[in-house]
């Protein structure tokens, strides 16, 4: 019996999804896109909001997407800082963390990807995947977290890990 929480983390809108024993439990988003905080401080507030989700659901495993090159070095630094805060919190609370590259989890779900596939198309594939598999109409960040969770549960046998 295992609980797997996945996060599609960013400083503006982060998606999350929880499965227990391969059954969907819940998903949602933390939306700070309208925050007046600067990016530096918003990343700390996002981390605290995601910590609350981890604390509330008490997962056995946490799956997060690895930081990838974005629009600039500063963006990568801020996302890496957010990822570090999440990993540190999970480790301090006994939650084993798995990190997947975006290309890795998307390949697991057989997404069309590559240099000619734009970010918006990748997001749309997650929206379509979730709509087709679960019948949900959800925001893109939530769909990414749901798809990430599915891919991780396909890739890893979490029940054998406990």
Coordinates of C-alpha atoms in Angstrom, one line a residue:
X1 CA 0.0 0.0 0.0
X2 CA 1.7 3.2 -1.1
X3 CA 0.8 6.9 -1.6
X4 CA 2.6 8.6 -4.5
X5 CA 2.4 12.4 -4.6
X6 CA 3.7 14.2 -7.8
X7 CA 4.5 17.8 -8.2
X8 CA 4.8 19.9 -11.3
X9 CA 6.5 22.7 -9.5
X10 CA 7.1 26.3 -10.5
X11 CA 7.1 29.6 -8.8
X12 CA 3.8 30.8 -10.4
X13 CA 1.5 27.8 -10.7
X14 CA 2.4 24.3 -9.3
X15 CA 0.3 21.2 -10.0
X16 CA 0.0 18.3 -7.6
X17 CA -1.6 14.8 -7.8
X18 CA -2.0 12.0 -5.2
X19 CA -2.5 8.3 -6.0
X20 CA -2.9 5.6 -3.4
X21 CA -2.5 2.0 -4.4
X22 CA -2.7 3.1 -8.1
X23 CA -6.1 4.8 -7.4
X24 CA -6.5 8.5 -8.1
X25 CA -7.2 10.4 -4.8
X26 CA -7.0 14.1 -5.7
X27 CA -5.1 16.7 -7.6
X28 CA -5.1 20.5 -7.9
X29 CA -2.9 23.6 -8.3
X30 CA -1.3 26.2 -6.1
X31 CA -1.7 29.4 -8.0
X32 CA 0.5 32.3 -7.1
X33 CA 0.4 33.9 -10.5
X34 CA -1.3 37.0 -9.2
X35 CA 1.1 37.4 -6.3
X36 CA 2.8 40.8 -5.9
X37 CA 5.9 39.2 -4.5
X38 CA 9.1 39.2 -6.5
X39 CA 10.2 35.9 -7.9
X40 CA 12.7 35.3 -5.1
X41 CA 10.2 35.6 -2.3
X42 CA 7.4 33.9 -4.3
X43 CA 9.6 30.8 -4.6
X44 CA 9.7 30.6 -0.8
X45 CA 6.0 31.0 -0.5
X46 CA 5.4 28.4 -3.1
X47 CA 7.7 26.0 -1.3
X48 CA 5.7 26.5 2.0
X49 CA 2.5 25.9 0.1
X50 CA 3.8 22.6 -1.3
X51 CA 5.2 21.6 2.1
X52 CA 1.6 21.9 3.4
X53 CA 0.4 19.6 0.7
X54 CA 3.1 17.0 1.6
X55 CA 2.3 17.4 5.3
X56 CA -1.5 17.0 4.6
X57 CA -1.3 13.9 2.4
X58 CA 1.7 12.2 4.1
X59 CA 2.9 10.4 0.9
X60 CA 5.3 7.5 0.9
X61 CA 6.9 8.8 -2.3
X62 CA 7.3 12.2 -3.9
X63 CA 7.8 12.5 -7.6
X64 CA 9.0 15.8 -9.1
X65 CA 10.1 16.9 -12.5
X66 CA 13.8 17.8 -12.8
X67 CA 14.7 21.4 -13.5
X68 CA 15.4 22.0 -17.2
X69 CA 16.9 24.9 -19.1
X70 CA 14.3 27.7 -19.2
X71 CA 14.4 31.2 -20.6
X72 CA 17.5 32.1 -18.7
X73 CA 20.1 31.2 -16.0
X74 CA 18.2 33.1 -13.3
X75 CA 15.1 31.1 -14.0
X76 CA 17.0 27.8 -13.6
X77 CA 18.5 29.0 -10.4
X78 CA 15.2 29.9 -8.9
X79 CA 13.6 26.6 -10.0
X80 CA 16.5 24.7 -8.6
X81 CA 16.2 26.6 -5.3
X82 CA 12.5 25.6 -5.2
X83 CA 13.3 22.0 -6.0
X84 CA 15.9 21.9 -3.3
X85 CA 13.5 23.3 -0.7
X86 CA 10.9 20.6 -1.7
X87 CA 13.5 17.8 -1.6
X88 CA 14.9 19.0 1.7
X89 CA 11.4 19.1 3.3
X90 CA 10.6 15.6 1.9
X91 CA 13.8 14.1 3.2
X92 CA 13.4 15.7 6.6
X93 CA 9.9 14.1 6.8
X94 CA 10.9 10.6 5.6
X95 CA 9.4 10.9 2.1
X96 CA 11.5 9.2 -0.6
X97 CA 11.9 11.5 -3.6
X98 CA 12.1 10.5 -7.2
X99 CA 13.2 13.0 -9.9
X100 CA 12.3 12.5 -13.5
X101 CA 13.5 14.4 -16.5
X102 CA 10.6 15.9 -18.5
X103 CA 11.7 13.9 -21.6
X104 CA 11.9 10.7 -19.5
X105 CA 8.3 10.8 -18.1
X106 CA 6.8 12.0 -21.4
X107 CA 8.6 9.1 -23.2
X108 CA 7.0 6.8 -20.7
X109 CA 3.6 8.0 -21.8
X110 CA 4.6 8.0 -25.5
X111 CA 4.3 11.7 -26.0
X112 CA 5.4 13.2 -29.2
X113 CA 8.5 15.2 -28.3
X114 CA 11.7 16.6 -29.7
X115 CA 13.2 19.9 -30.9
X116 CA 10.3 20.7 -33.2
X117 CA 7.7 20.1 -30.5
X118 CA 7.0 23.3 -28.7
X119 CA 6.2 23.7 -25.0
X120 CA 2.6 24.5 -25.6
X121 CA 2.2 21.3 -27.6
X122 CA 3.7 19.2 -24.8
X123 CA 1.3 20.8 -22.3
X124 CA -1.6 20.1 -24.6
X125 CA -0.6 16.4 -24.8
X126 CA -0.9 16.3 -21.0
X127 CA -4.3 17.9 -21.1
X128 CA -5.4 15.5 -23.8
X129 CA -3.9 12.5 -21.9
X130 CA -5.8 13.3 -18.7
X131 CA -9.0 14.0 -20.6
X132 CA -8.8 10.7 -22.4
X133 CA -7.7 8.6 -19.5
X134 CA -9.7 10.2 -16.6
X135 CA -12.3 12.4 -18.3
X136 CA -11.0 15.4 -16.4
X137 CA -10.9 19.0 -17.7
X138 CA -8.2 20.5 -15.6
X139 CA -5.6 23.2 -15.9
X140 CA -2.4 22.3 -17.7
X141 CA -0.2 22.3 -14.5
X142 CA -2.6 19.9 -12.8
X143 CA -2.6 17.7 -15.9
X144 CA 1.2 17.6 -15.9
X145 CA 1.2 16.5 -12.3
X146 CA -1.4 13.7 -13.1
X147 CA 0.6 12.6 -16.1
X148 CA 3.9 12.7 -14.2
X149 CA 2.3 10.5 -11.5
X150 CA 1.1 8.0 -14.0
X151 CA 4.5 7.8 -15.7
X152 CA 6.3 7.4 -12.4
X153 CA 4.0 4.6 -11.3
X154 CA 4.6 2.8 -14.6
X155 CA 8.4 3.3 -14.4
X156 CA 8.9 2.4 -10.7
X157 CA 7.3 -0.4 -8.6
X158 CA 6.6 1.7 -5.5
X159 CA 5.0 -1.2 -3.6
X160 CA 8.3 -3.2 -3.8
X161 CA 10.2 -0.2 -2.5
X162 CA 8.6 -0.1 1.0

